[in-house]
Coordinates of C-alpha atoms and ligand atoms in Angstrom, one line a residue:
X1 CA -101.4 -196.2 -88.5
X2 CA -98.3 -195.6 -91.0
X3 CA -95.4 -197.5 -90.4
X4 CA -93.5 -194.8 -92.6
X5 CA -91.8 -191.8 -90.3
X6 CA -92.5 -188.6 -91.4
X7 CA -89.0 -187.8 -91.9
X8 CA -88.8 -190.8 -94.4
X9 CA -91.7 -189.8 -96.6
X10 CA -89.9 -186.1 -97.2
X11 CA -86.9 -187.7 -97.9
X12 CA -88.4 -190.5 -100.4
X13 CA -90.7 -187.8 -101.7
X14 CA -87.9 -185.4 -102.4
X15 CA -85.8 -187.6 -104.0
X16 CA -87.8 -189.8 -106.1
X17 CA -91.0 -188.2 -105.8
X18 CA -92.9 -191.9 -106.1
X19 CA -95.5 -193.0 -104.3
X20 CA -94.8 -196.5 -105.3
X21 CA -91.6 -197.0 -102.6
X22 CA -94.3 -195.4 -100.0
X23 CA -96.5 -197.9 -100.5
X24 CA -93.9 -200.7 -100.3
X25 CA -92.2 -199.5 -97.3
X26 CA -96.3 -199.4 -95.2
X27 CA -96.2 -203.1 -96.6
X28 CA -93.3 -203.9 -95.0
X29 CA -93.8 -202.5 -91.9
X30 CA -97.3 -204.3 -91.7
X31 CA -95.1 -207.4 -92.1
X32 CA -92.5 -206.8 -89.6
X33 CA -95.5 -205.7 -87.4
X34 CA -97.6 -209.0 -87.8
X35 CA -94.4 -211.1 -88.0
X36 CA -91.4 -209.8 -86.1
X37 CA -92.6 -207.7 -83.1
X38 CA -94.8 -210.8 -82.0
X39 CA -91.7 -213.2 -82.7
X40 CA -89.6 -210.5 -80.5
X41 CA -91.7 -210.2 -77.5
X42 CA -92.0 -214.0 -77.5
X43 CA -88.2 -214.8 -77.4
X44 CA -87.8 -211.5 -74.6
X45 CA -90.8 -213.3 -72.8
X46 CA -89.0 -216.5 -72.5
X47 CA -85.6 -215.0 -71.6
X48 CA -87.4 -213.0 -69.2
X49 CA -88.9 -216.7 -67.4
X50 CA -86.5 -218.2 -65.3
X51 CA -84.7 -220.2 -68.5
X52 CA -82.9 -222.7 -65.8
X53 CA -86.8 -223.8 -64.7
X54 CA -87.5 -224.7 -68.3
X55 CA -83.8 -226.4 -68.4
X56 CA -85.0 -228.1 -65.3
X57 CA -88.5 -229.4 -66.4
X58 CA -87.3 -230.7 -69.6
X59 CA -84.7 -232.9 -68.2
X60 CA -87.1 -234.5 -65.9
X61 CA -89.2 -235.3 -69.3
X62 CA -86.1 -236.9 -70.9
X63 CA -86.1 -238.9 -67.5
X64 CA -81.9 -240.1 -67.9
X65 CA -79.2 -237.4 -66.5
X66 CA -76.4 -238.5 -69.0
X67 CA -74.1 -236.0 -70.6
X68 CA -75.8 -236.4 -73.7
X69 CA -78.8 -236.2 -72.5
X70 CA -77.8 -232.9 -70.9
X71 CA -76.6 -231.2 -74.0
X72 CA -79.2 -232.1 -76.0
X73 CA -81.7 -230.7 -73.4
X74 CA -79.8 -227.5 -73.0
X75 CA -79.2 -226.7 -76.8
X76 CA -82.9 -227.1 -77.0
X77 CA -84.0 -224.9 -74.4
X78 CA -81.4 -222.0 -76.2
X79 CA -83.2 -223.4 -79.6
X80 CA -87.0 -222.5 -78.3
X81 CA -85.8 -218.8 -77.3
X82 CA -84.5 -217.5 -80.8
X83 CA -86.7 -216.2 -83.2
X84 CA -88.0 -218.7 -85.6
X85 CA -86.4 -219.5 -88.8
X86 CA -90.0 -218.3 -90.7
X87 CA -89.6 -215.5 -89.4
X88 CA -86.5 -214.8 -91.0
X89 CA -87.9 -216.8 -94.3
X90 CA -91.1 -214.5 -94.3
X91 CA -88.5 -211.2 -94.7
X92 CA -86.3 -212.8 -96.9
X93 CA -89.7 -213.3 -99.6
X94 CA -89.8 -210.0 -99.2
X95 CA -87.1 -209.2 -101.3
X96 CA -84.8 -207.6 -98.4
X97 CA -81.7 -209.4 -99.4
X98 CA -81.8 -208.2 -103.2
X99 CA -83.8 -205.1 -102.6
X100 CA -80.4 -202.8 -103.4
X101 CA -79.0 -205.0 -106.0
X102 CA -80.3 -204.6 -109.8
X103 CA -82.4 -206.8 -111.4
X104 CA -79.9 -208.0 -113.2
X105 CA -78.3 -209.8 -110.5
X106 CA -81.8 -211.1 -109.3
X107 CA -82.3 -208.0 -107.2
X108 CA -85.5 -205.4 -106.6
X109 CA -83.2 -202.6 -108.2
X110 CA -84.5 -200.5 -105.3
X111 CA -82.3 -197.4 -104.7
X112 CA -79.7 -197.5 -101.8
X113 CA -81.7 -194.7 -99.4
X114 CA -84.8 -196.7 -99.8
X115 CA -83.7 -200.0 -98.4
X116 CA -82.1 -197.8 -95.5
X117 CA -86.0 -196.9 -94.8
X118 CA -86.8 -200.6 -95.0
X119 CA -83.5 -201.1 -92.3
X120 CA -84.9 -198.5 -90.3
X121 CA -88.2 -200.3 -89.8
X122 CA -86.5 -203.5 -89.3
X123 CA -84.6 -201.9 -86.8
X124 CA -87.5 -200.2 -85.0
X125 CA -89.0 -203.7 -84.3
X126 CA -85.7 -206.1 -84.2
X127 CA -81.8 -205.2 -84.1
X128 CA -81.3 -208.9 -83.8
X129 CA -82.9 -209.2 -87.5
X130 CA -81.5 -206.2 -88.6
X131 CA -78.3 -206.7 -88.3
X132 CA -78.2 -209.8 -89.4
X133 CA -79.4 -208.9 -92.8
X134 CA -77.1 -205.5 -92.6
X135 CA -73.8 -207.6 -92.7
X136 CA -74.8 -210.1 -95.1
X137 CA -75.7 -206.8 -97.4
X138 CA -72.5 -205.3 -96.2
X139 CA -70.5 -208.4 -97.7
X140 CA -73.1 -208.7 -100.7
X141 CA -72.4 -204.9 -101.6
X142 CA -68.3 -205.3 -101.4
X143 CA -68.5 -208.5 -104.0
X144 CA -70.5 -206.3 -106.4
X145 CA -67.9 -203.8 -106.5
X146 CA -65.4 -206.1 -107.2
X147 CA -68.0 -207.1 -110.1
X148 CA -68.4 -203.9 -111.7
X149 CA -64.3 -203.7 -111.2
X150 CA -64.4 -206.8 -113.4
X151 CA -61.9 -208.7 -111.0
X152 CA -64.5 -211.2 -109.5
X153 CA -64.3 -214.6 -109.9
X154 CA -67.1 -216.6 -111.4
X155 CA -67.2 -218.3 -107.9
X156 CA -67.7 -214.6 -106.4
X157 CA -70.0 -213.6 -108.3
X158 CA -72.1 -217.0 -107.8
X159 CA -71.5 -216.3 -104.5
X160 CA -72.9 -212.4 -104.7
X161 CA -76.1 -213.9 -106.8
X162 CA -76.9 -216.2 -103.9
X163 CA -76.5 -213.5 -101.3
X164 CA -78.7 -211.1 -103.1
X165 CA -81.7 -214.0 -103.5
X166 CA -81.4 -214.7 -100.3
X167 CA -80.8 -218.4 -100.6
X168 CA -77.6 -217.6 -98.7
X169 CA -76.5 -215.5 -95.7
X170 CA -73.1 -214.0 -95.0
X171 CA -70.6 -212.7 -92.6
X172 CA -68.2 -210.2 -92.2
X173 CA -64.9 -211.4 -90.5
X174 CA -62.6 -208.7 -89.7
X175 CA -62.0 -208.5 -85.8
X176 CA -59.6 -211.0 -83.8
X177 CA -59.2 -212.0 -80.1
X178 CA -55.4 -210.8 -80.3
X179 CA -56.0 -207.2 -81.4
X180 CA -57.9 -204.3 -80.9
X181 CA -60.6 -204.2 -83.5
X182 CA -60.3 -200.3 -84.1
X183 CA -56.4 -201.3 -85.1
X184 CA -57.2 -204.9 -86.9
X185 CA -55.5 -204.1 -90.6
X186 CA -52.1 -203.5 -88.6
X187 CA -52.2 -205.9 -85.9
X188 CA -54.0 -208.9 -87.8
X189 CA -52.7 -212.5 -87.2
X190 CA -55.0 -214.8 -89.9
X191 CA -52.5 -215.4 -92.1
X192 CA -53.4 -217.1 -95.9
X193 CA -50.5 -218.9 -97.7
X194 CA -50.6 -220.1 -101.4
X195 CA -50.1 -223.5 -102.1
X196 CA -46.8 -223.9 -104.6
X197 CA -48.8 -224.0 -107.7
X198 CA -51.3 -221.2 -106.8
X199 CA -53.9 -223.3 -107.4
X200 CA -55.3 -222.7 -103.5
X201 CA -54.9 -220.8 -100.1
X202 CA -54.2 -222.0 -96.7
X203 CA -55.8 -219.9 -94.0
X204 CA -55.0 -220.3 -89.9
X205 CA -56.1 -218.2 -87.3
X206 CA -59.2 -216.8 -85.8
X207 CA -61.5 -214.4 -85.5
X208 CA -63.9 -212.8 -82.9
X209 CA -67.1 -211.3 -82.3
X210 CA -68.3 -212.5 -85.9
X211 CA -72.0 -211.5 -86.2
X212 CA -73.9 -214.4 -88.0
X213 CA -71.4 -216.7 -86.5
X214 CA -73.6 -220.0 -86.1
X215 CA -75.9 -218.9 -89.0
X216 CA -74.4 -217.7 -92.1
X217 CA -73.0 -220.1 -95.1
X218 CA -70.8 -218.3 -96.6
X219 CA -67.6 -215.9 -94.6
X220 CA -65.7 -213.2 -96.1
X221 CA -62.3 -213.7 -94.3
X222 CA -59.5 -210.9 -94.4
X223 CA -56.5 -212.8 -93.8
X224 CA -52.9 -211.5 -94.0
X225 CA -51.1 -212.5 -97.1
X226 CA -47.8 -210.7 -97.1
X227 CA -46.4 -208.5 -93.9
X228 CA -46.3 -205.6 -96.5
X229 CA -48.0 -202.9 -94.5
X230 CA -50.3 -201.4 -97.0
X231 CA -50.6 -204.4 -99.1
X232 CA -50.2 -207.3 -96.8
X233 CA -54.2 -208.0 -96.1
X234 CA -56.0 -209.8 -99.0
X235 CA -60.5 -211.0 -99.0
X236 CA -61.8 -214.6 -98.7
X237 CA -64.9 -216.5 -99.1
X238 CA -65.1 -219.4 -97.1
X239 CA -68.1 -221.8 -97.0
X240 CA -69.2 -223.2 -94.2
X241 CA -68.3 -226.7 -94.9
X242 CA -64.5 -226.1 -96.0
X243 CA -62.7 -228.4 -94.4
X244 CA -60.3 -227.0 -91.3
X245 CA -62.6 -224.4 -90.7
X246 CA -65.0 -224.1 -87.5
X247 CA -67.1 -222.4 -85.7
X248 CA -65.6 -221.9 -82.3
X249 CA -67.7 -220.7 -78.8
X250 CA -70.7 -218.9 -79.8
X251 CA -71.3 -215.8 -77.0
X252 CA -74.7 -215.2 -75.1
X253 CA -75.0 -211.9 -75.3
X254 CA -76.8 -209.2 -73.5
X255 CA -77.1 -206.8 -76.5
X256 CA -79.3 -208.0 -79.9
X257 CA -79.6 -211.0 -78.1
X258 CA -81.0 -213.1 -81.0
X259 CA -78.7 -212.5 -83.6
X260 CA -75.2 -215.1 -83.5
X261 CA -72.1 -213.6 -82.3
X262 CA -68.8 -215.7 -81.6
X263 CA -65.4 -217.0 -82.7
X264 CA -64.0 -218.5 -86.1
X265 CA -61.5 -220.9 -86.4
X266 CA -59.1 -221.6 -89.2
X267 CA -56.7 -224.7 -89.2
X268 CA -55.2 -224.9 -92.3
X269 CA -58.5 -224.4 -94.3
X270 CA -57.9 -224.9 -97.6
X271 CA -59.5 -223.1 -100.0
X272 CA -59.1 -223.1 -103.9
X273 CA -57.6 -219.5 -105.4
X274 CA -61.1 -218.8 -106.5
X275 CA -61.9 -218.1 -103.8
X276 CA -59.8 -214.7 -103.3
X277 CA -62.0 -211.5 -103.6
X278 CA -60.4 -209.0 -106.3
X279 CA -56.7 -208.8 -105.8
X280 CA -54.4 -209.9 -104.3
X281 CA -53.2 -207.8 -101.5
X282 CA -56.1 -205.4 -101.8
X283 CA -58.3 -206.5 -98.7
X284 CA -57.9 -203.5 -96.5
X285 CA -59.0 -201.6 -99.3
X286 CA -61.7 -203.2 -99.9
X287 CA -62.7 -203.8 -96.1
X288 CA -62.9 -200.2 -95.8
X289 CA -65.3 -199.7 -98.5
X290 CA -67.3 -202.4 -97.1
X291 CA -67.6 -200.4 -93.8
X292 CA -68.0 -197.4 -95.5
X293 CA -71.0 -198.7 -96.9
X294 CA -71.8 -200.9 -93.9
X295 CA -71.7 -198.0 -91.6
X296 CA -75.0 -196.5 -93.2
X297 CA -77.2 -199.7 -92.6
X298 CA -75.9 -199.8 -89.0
X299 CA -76.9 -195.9 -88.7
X300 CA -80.6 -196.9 -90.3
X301 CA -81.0 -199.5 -87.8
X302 CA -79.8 -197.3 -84.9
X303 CA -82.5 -194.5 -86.2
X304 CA -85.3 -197.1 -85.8
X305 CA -84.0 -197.4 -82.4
X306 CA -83.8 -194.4 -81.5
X307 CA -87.5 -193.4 -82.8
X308 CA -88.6 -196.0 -81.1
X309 CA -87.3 -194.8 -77.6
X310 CA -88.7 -191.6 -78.3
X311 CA -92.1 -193.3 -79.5
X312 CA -92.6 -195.5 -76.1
X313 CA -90.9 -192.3 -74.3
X314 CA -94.2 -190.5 -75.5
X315 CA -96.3 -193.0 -74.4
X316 CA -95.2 -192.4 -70.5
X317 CA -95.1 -188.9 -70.5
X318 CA -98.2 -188.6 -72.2
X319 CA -100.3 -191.2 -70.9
X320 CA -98.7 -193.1 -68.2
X321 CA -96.4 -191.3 -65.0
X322 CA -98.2 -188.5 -63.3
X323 CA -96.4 -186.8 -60.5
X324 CA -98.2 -184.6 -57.9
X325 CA -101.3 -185.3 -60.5
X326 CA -100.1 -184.1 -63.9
X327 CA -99.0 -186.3 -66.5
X328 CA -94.8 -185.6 -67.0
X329 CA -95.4 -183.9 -70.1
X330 CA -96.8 -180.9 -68.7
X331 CA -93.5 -180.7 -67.2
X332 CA -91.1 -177.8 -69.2
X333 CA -88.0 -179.9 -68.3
X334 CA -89.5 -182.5 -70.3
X335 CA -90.6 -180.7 -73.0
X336 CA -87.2 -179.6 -73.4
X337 CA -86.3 -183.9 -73.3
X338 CA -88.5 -184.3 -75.7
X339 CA -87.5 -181.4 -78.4
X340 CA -83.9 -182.8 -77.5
X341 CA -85.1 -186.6 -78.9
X342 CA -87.0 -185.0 -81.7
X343 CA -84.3 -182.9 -82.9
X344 CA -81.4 -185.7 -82.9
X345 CA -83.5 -188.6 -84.7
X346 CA -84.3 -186.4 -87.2
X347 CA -80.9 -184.9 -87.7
X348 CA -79.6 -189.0 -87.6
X349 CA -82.4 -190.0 -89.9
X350 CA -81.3 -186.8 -92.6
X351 CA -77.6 -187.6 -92.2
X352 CA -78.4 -191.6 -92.9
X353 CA -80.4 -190.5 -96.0
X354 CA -77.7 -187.9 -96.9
X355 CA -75.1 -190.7 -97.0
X356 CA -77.0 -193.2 -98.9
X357 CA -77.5 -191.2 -101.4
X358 CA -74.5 -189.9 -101.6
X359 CA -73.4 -193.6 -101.9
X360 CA -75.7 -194.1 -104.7
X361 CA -73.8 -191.3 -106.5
X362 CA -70.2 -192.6 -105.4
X363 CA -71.6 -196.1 -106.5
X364 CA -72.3 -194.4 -110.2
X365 CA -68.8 -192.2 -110.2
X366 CA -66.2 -194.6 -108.3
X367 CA -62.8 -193.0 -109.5
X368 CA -64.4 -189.5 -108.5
X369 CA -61.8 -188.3 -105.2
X370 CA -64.3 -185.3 -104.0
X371 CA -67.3 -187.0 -103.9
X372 CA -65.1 -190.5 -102.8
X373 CA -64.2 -187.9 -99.7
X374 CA -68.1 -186.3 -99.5
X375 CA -69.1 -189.9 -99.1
X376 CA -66.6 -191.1 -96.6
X377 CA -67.7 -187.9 -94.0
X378 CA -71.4 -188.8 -94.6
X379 CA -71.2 -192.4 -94.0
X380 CA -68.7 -192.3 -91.2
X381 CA -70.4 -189.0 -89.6
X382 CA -73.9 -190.8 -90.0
X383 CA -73.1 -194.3 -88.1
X384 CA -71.3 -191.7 -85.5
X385 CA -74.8 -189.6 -85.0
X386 CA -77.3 -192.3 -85.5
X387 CA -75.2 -194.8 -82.8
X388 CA -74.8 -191.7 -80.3
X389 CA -78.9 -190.7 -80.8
X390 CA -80.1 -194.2 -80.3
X391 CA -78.0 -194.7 -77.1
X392 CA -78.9 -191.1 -75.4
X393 CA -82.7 -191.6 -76.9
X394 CA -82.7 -195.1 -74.9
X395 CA -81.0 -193.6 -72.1
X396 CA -83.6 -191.1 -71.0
X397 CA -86.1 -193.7 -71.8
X398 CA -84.4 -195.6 -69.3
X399 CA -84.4 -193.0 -66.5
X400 CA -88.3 -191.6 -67.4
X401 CA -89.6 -195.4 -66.6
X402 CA -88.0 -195.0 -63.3
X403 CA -87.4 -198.5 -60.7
X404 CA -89.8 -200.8 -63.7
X405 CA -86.8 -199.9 -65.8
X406 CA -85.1 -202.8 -63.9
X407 CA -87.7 -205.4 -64.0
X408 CA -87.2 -207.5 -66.9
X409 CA -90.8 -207.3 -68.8
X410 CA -89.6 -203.5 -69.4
X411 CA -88.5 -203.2 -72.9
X412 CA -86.3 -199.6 -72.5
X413 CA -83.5 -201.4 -70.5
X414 CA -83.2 -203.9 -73.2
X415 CA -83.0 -200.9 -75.9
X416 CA -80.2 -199.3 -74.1
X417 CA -78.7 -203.0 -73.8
X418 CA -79.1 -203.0 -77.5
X419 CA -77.8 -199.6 -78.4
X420 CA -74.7 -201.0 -77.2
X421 CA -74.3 -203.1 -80.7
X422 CA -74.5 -199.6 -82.9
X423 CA -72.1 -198.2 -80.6
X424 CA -69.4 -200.8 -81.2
X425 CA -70.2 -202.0 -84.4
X426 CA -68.2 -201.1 -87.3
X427 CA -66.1 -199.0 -85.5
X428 CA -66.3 -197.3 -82.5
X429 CA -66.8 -193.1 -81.9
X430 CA -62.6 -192.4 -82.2
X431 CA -62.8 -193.9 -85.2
X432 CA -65.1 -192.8 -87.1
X433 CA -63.9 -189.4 -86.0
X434 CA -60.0 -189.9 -86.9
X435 CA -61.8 -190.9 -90.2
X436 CA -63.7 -188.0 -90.3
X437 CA -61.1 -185.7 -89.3
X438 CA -58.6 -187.0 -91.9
X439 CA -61.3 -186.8 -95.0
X440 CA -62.2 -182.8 -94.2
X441 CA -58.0 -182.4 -93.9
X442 CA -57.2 -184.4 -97.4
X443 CA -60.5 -181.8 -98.5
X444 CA -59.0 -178.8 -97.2
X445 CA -55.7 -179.8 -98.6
X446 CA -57.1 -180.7 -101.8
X447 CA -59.0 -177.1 -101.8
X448 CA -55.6 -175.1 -101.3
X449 CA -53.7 -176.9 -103.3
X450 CA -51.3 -178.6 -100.5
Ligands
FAD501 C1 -72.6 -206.9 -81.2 C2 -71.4 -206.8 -81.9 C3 -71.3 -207.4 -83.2 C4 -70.1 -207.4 -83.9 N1 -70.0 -208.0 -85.2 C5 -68.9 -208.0 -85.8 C6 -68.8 -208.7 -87.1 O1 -69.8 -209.2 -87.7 N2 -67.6 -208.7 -87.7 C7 -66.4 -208.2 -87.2 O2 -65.4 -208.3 -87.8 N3 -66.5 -207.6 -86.0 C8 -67.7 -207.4 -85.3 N4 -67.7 -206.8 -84.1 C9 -66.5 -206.3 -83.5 C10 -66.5 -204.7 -83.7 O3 -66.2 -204.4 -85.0 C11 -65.4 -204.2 -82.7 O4 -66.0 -204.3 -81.4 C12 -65.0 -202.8 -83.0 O5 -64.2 -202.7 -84.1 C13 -64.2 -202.2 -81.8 O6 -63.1 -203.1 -81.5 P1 -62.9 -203.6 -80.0 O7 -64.2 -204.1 -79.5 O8 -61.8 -204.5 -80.0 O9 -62.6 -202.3 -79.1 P2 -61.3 -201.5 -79.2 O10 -60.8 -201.2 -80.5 O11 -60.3 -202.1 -78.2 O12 -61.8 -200.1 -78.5 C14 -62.2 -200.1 -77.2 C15 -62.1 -198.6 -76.7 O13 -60.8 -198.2 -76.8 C16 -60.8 -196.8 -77.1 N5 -60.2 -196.5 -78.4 C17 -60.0 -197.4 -79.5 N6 -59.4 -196.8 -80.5 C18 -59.2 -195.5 -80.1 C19 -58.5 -194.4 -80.7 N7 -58.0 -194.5 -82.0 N8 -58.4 -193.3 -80.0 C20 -58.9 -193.2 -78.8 N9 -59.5 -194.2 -78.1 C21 -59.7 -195.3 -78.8 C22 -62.3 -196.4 -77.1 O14 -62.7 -196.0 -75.8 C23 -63.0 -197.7 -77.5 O15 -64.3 -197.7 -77.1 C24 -68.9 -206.8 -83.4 C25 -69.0 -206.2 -82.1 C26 -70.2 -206.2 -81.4 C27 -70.3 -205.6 -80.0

């Protein structure tokens, strides 16, 4: 069995006509396969047991009903449901943190479009592990812009080096409790003051629904360094250990339900002026071309969603439900389901592959506006499509499975559940379309001369 779609081999065939990537990719998806879809089903197995039962049964092995004793017991039972830390290990020998980044900075120097192929995988078998490697590329990919700007520090780039080995993993703080996420740059409250010799920052505030949370060691932290409406947002890095910073409550959530996803705190957490990202005052900008960027990976991941609803949607039409003896297949309404699915993953799998490779081109022409503009619709129209597929793909998986939809053991409830995280994630529909929108007017202005 190939782990490749067919849509992905055209697309890597067409635009780098090597077999080599092919090969790497069925590697890969052997290894998720042996590695990741067991560790998966394992955690969902467990969340699916009665998790107060096992709460219950290890107390009564501790023997003492002390508070300690309590919390201890309980952080243990949440320990044995996540997906083991080898797991994550085994994928990060494989080169997935550095596979976009040249060899220069210890990277595979594997082009953009072909690590979205590896994300789609990785997304077919386990958002929870996809994502998590998404927005630690996400922040990875903004610090090597700022590289090739030549306005990095030497912290940054150390920083960027460790990200792209793997030896480190990252997180993307933008959102806050206070504020809508879709209107953060406006209404953000973390604020970052400069000491009186300039030799440091002080940051205070929080933020919220921070992906890698509890896991990463290293937080890129938009804070708000002047009230200046277009230039009052400046970038952080903030280890995990600085002092004054914490990690606040950490959410169980029904979507991705393995990856960490909670709240940041900053009390006066000091950190030294090295640590600002580019310029001063230039955060939003660069937060946006993070997203921009980010955007695609989330789209890739939704893909391998939504082919894999449509895959285990096969499998019951096909093989499993019969109604009045014939299989649901034979059915023309879903036929017309089924051309429906095929149609949309492919047209979110092309648009994915579109953007990343119109990335790769922005990536090599930075100061070019039309294809600065080309790129912006792609990546903004792809996480849009992909996001939208995978949700409707998981929805009608949902409804073909019928009542077992709602027993827990069923996996298509838990894709809808998960869709959920593409959907949100790096902007919801509005806006990406407002972004959209305003690209193809500052194009058609551009065009006429306006
Ligand atoms: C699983 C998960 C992981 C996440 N990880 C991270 C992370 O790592 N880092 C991070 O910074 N954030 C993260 N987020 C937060 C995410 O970026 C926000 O959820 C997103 O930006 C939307 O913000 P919001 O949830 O506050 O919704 P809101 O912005 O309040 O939007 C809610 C609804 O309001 C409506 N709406 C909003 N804007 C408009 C508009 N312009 N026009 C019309 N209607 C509109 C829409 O119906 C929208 O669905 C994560 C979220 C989830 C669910």
């Amino acid at each position: 069995m190939s782990y490749v779609a067919s849509g992905q081999r055209d697309w890597i065939r067409m635009l780098y006509g090597d077999e080599t990537f092919l090969e790497m990719l069925e590697t890969f998806g052997k290894l998720v396969e042996q590695r990741v879809l067991p560790a998966e089903k394992k955690t969902e197995d467990q969340r699916s047991r009665n998790p107060l039962g096992n709460f219950k049964s290890l107390l009564e092995e501790e023997g003492k009903f002390d508070r300690e004793t309590f919390e201890r017991t309980y952080a243990r039972v949440r320990e044995e449901e996540k997906i083991p830390a080898e797991v994550y290990a085994r994928i990060v020998e494989s080169g997935l943190t550095g596979m976009s980044f040249s060899e220069e900075l210890g990277g595979l120097g594997i082009p953009f479009p072909i690590f979205t192929a590896f994300l789609e995988i990785l997304g077919k078998a386990s958002p929870s592990i996809g994502v998590r490697f998404a927005i630690s590329n996400t922040v990875a990919e903004g610090l090597r812009f700022n590289l090739g700007a030549g306005d990095l520090s030497a912290y940054g780039e150390n920083v960027l080096r460790r990200l792209v080995s793997g030896e480190k993993l990252a997180a993307f703080c933008l959102t806050e409790a206070s504020a809508s996420g879709s209107n953060i740059m406006r209404e953000m409250t973390t604020r970052a003051e400069p000491s009186s010799n300039g030799a440091s920052y002080r940051i205070t505030g929080n933020k919220m629904w921070i992906t890698n949370a509890e896991t990463a060691d290293v937080y890129a932290v938009f804070a708000r360094t002047s009230p200046d409406p277009s230039s009052g947002i400046s970038l952080f890095l903030v280890e995990r250990e600085t002092p004054g910073f914490g990690v606040g409550q950490i959410f169980e959530k029904r979507s991705v339900e393995n990856s960490s996803f909670g709240e940041l705190v900053f009390k006066d957490a000091v950190v030294p002026s090295e640590c600002l990202v580019g310029k001063l005052g230039r955060g939003a900008q660069y937060g946006v071309r993070m997203l921009n960027s980010g955007r695609i990976t989330i789209a890739a991941l939704a893909v391998g969603l939504a082919q894999r609803a449509l895959d285990e949607y096969m499998e019951v039409v096909v093989e499993g439900k019969k109604t009045a003896g014939k299989h649901l297949v034979e059915y023309d309404r879903t036929k017309a389901r089924i051309a429906e699915m095929s149609m949309e993953v492919h047209a979110a799998r092309d648009m994915t592959f579109h953007a990343a490779w119109l990335k790769t081109r922005f990536d090599a022409d930075p100061d070019n506006p039309d294809l600065l503009r080309d790129y912006v619709i792609a990546s903004n129209s792809a996480k849009l499509k992909a996001s939208l597929v995978a949700q409707k793909a998981s929805d009608h998986l949902v409804k073909v499975w019928g009542a077992s939809a709602v027993v827990k053991e069923n996996s298509s409830m838990k894709h809808y559940l998960d869709s959920w995280l593409y959907y949100f994630g790096e902007a919801v529909p509005e806006v990406l379309e407002n972004t959209v929108a305003h690209m193809e007017t500052k194009k058609y202005q551009a065009r006429k001369g306006l």
